[in-house]
XYZ file of C-alpha atoms in Angstrom:
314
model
C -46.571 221.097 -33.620
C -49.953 222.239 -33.099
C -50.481 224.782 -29.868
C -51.996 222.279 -27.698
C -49.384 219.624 -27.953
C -46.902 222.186 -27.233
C -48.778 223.410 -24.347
C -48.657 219.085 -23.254
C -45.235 219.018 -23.927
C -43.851 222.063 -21.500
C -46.460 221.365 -18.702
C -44.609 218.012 -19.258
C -41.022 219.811 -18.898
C -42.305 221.103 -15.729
C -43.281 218.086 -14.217
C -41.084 215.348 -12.627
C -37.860 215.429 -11.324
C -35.461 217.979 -13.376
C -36.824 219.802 -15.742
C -37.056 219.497 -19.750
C -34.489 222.035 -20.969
C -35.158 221.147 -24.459
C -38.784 221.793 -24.504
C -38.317 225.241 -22.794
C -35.770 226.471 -25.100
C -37.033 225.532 -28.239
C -41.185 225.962 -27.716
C -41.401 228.307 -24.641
C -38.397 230.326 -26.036
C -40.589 231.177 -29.330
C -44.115 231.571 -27.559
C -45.841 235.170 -28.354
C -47.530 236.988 -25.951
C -50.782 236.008 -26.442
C -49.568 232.094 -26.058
C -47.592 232.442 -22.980
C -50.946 233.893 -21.706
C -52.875 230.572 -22.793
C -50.660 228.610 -20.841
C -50.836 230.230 -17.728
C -54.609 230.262 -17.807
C -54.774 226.530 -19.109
C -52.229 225.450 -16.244
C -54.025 226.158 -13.078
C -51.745 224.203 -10.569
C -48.600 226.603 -12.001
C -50.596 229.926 -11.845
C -53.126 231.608 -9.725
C -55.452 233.658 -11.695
C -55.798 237.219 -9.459
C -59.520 238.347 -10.912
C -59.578 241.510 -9.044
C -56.517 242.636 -11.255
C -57.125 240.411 -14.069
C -53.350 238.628 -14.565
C -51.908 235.023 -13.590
C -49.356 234.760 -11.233
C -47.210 231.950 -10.657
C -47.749 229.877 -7.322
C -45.554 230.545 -5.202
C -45.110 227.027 -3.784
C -44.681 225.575 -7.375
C -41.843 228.531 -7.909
C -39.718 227.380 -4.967
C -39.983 223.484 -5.982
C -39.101 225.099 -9.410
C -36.044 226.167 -8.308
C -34.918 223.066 -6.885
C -35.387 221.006 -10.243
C -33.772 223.718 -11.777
C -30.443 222.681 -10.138
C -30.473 218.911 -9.757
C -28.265 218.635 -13.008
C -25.943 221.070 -11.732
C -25.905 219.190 -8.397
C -25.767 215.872 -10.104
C -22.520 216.691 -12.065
C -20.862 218.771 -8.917
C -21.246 215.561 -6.737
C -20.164 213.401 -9.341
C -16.974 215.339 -9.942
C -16.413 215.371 -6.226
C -13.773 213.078 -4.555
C -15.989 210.462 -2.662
C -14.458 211.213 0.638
C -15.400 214.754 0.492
C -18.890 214.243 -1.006
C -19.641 211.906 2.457
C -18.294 214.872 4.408
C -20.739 216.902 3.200
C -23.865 214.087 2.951
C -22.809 214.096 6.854
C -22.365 217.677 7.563
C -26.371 218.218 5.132
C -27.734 215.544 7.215
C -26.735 217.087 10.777
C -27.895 220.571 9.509
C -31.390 218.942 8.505
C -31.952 216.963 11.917
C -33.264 213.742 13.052
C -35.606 213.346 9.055
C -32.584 213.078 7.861
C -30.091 210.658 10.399
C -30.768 207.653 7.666
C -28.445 209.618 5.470
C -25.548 208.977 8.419
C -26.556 205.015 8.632
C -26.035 204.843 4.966
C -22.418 206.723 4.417
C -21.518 204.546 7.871
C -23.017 201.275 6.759
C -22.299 201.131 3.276
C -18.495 202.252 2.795
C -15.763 200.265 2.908
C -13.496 201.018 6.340
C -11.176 202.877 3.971
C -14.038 204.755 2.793
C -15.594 206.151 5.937
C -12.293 206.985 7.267
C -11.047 209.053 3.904
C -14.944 210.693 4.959
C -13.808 211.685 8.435
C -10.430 212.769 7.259
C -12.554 215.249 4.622
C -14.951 215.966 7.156
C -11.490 217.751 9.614
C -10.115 219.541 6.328
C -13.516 220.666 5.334
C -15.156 221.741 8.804
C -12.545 222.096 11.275
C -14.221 219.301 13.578
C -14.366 215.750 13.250
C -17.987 213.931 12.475
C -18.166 212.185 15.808
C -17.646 215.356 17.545
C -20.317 216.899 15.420
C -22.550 213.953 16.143
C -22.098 214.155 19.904
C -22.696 218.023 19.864
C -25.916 218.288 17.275
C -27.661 214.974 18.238
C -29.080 215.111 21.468
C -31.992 211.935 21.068
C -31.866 208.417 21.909
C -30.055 208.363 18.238
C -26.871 209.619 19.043
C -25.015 206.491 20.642
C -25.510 204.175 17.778
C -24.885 206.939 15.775
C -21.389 207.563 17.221
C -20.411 203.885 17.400
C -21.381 203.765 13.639
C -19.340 206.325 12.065
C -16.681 205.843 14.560
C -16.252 202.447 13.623
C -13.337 200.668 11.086
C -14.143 197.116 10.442
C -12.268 193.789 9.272
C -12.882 193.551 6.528
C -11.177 190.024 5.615
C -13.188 186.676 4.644
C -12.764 184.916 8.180
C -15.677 184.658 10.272
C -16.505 182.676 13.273
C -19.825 180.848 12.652
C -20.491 180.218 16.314
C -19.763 183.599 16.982
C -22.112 184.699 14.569
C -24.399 181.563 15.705
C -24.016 183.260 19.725
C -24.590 186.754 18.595
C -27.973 186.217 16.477
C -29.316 184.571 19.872
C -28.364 188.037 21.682
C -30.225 190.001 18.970
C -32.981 187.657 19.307
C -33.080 187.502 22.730
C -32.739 191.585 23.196
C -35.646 192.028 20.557
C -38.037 190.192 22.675
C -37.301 191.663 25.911
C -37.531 195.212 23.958
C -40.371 196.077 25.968
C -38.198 195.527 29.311
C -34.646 197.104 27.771
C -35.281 199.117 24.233
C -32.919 197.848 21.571
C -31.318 201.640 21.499
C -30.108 201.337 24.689
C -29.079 198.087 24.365
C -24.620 198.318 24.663
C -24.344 194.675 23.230
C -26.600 195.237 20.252
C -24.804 198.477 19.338
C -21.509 196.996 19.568
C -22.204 193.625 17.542
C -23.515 196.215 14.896
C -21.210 198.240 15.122
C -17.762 197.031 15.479
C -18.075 193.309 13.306
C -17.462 192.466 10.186
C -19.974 192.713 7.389
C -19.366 188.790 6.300
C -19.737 188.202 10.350
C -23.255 190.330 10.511
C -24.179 188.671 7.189
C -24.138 185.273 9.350
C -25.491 186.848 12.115
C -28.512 187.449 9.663
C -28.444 184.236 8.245
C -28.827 182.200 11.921
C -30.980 184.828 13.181
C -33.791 183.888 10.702
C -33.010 180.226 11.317
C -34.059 181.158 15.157
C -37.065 183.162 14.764
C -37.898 182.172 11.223
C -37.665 186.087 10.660
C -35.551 188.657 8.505
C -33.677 190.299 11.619
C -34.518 194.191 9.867
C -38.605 192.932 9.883
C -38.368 192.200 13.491
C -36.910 195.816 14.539
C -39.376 198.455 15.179
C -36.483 201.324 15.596
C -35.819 203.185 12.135
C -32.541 203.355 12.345
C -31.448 199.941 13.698
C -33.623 198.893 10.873
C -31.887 201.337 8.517
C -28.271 199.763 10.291
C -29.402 195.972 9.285
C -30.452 196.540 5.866
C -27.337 199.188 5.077
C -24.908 196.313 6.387
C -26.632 192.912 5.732
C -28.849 193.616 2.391
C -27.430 197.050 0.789
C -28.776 196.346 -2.920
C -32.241 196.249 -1.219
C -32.010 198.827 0.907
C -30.976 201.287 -1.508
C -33.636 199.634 -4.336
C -36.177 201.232 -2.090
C -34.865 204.268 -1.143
C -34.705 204.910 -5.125
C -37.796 203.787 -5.195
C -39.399 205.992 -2.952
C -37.390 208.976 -4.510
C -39.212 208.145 -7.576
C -42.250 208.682 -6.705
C -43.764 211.936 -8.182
C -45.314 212.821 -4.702
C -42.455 213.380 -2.256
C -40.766 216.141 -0.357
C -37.452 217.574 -2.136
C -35.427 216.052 0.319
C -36.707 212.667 -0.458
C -36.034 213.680 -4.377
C -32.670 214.265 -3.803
C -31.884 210.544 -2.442
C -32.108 209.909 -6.729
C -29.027 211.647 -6.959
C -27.211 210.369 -3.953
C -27.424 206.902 -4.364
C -27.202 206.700 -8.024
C -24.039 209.093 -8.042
C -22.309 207.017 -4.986
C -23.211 203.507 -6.093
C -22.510 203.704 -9.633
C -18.678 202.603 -9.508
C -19.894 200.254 -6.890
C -22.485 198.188 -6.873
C -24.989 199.636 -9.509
C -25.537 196.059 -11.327
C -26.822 194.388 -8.455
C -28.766 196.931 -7.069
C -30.103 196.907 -10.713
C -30.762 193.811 -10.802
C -32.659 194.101 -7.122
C -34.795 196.497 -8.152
C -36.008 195.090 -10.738
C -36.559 191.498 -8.799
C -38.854 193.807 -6.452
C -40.522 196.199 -8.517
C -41.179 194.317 -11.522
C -39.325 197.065 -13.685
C -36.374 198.312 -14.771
C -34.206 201.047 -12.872
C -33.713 203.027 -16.065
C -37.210 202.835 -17.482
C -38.444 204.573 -14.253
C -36.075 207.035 -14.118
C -37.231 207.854 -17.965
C -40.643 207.953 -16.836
C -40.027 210.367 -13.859
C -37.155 212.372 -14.680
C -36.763 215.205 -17.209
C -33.947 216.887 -19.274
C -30.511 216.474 -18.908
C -30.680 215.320 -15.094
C -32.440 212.407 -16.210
C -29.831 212.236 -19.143
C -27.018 212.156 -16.902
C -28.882 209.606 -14.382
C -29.293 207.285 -17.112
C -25.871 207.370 -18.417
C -24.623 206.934 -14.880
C -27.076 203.977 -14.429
C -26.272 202.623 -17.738
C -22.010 202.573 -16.497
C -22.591 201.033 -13.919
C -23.173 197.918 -15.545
């Protein structure tokens, strides 16, 4: 391979999400001197050329995002060895640490889990922390967030087949009728609204959906303005969606590593689950498939092991 498609190839292994392990070892391992000197002059946005001392130095912003591509195999195969309870424990515990950017993460492990499933998460959460999650909640969220929050991942729903349509009929006229007056009573102070959300059924909020666009001719997530009841809605009522475009946005090339690391989370904690159909949505709103943009974006053996989990999953 001629120097210049080798130089492609590991500015390539640098670039995306992961990194290109391959290409390191077997064209950067065997690079003289004099060609490890070419590249760092012919890759500007990896090295700063000093010209008072005459060397290249690596950017320092570029070496810290370095490091986290570095790991995101590592971290892939840790979380997917993990029991699930104990890898929400820790989603919860990561998302507390980071603050309110990152409260979405807490919609999704409370929204998204079976009632078995989020209590095995707040049984891990006492053996790994010593406190429970709502406790934790109460104490490290201070914002208008904090009461749906609670109610969320306190919450253990029915989770049988029966619903009550004119429940569900009732309940979509107070979410319509509380999203109007929004400017008199904001929907996150709202008790009624929190405890519809958070106490029924998903089959009962899934009707709740359904008669609430029969009333205002709306999807009941496009006519919240607040993140996370929006977050709530789609994590309960439309899942596949919801996490098609969170993998979608972790995709993109662009985005903070926090953002990146939503590739890993939802891939690793759907793909025993649900994987096919979120598949399947993603590729009804995108107009592509999951794994072929994951081969575009990701590199080495992380985007190895995303594919295979991808590919499991049905």
């Amino acid at each position: 391979m001629a120097f210049n498609q080798e130089l492609e190839a590991i500015t390539q292994a640098f670039s995306g999400h992961g990194v290109d392990e391959k290409s390191l070892v077997t064209t950067l391992g065997k690079w003289d001197p004099l060609e490890r000197e070419s590249f760092r002059k012919k890759t500007p946005h990896l090295f700063t050329e000093d010209h008072e001392r005459h060397f290249q130095r690596w950017d320092d912003h570029y070496v810290h995002l370095l490091k986290h591509e570095f790991v995101r195999f590592k971290n892939a195969v840790v979380l997917w060895s993990m029991h699930p309870w104990e890898r929400d424990a820790r989603f919860v515990k990561e998302a507390l640490k980071k603050g309110q950017n990152a409260y979405g993460v807490l919609i999704e492990v409370a929204c998204t889990r079976s009632s078995e499933e989020l209590l095995g998460a707040r049984k891990a959460y006492h053996s790994l922390f010593d406190h429970s999650i709502e406790e934790d909640v109460a104490s490290h969220i201070h914002g208008i967030e904090r009461k749906l929050l609670i109610a969320l991942l306190s919450a253990y729903r029915y989770e049988g087949k029966k619903v009550k349509d004119d429940t569900a009929k009732s309940e979509a006229k107070v979410l319509s009728n509380a999203i109007k007056n929004a400017h008199k009573k904001p929907i996150n102070e709202d008790d009624e609204v929190i405890r519809i959300l958070a106490t029924r059924s998903k089959l009962h909020l899934q009707a709740v959906y359904k008669h609430y666009k029969e009333i205002s001719g709306k999807n009941l997530d496009e006519d919240l303005d607040d993140l996370r009841f929006k977050e709530t809605v789609q994590c309960l009522c439309t899942p596949q969606i919801y996490f098609s475009k969170v993998l979608n946005e972790a995709l993109r090339i662009d985005v903070d590593k926090n953002t990146k690391k939503s590739l890993t989370r939802v891939i690793v904690t759907r793909a025993d689950i649900d994987m096919k159909e979120i598949k399947a949505q993603y590729h009804n709103l995108y107009g592509v498939s999951l794994s072929q943009k994951v081969e575009e974006v990701a590199r080495g053996n992380y985007k190895d092991f995303l594919l295979n989990l991808i590919v499991r999953g049905g």
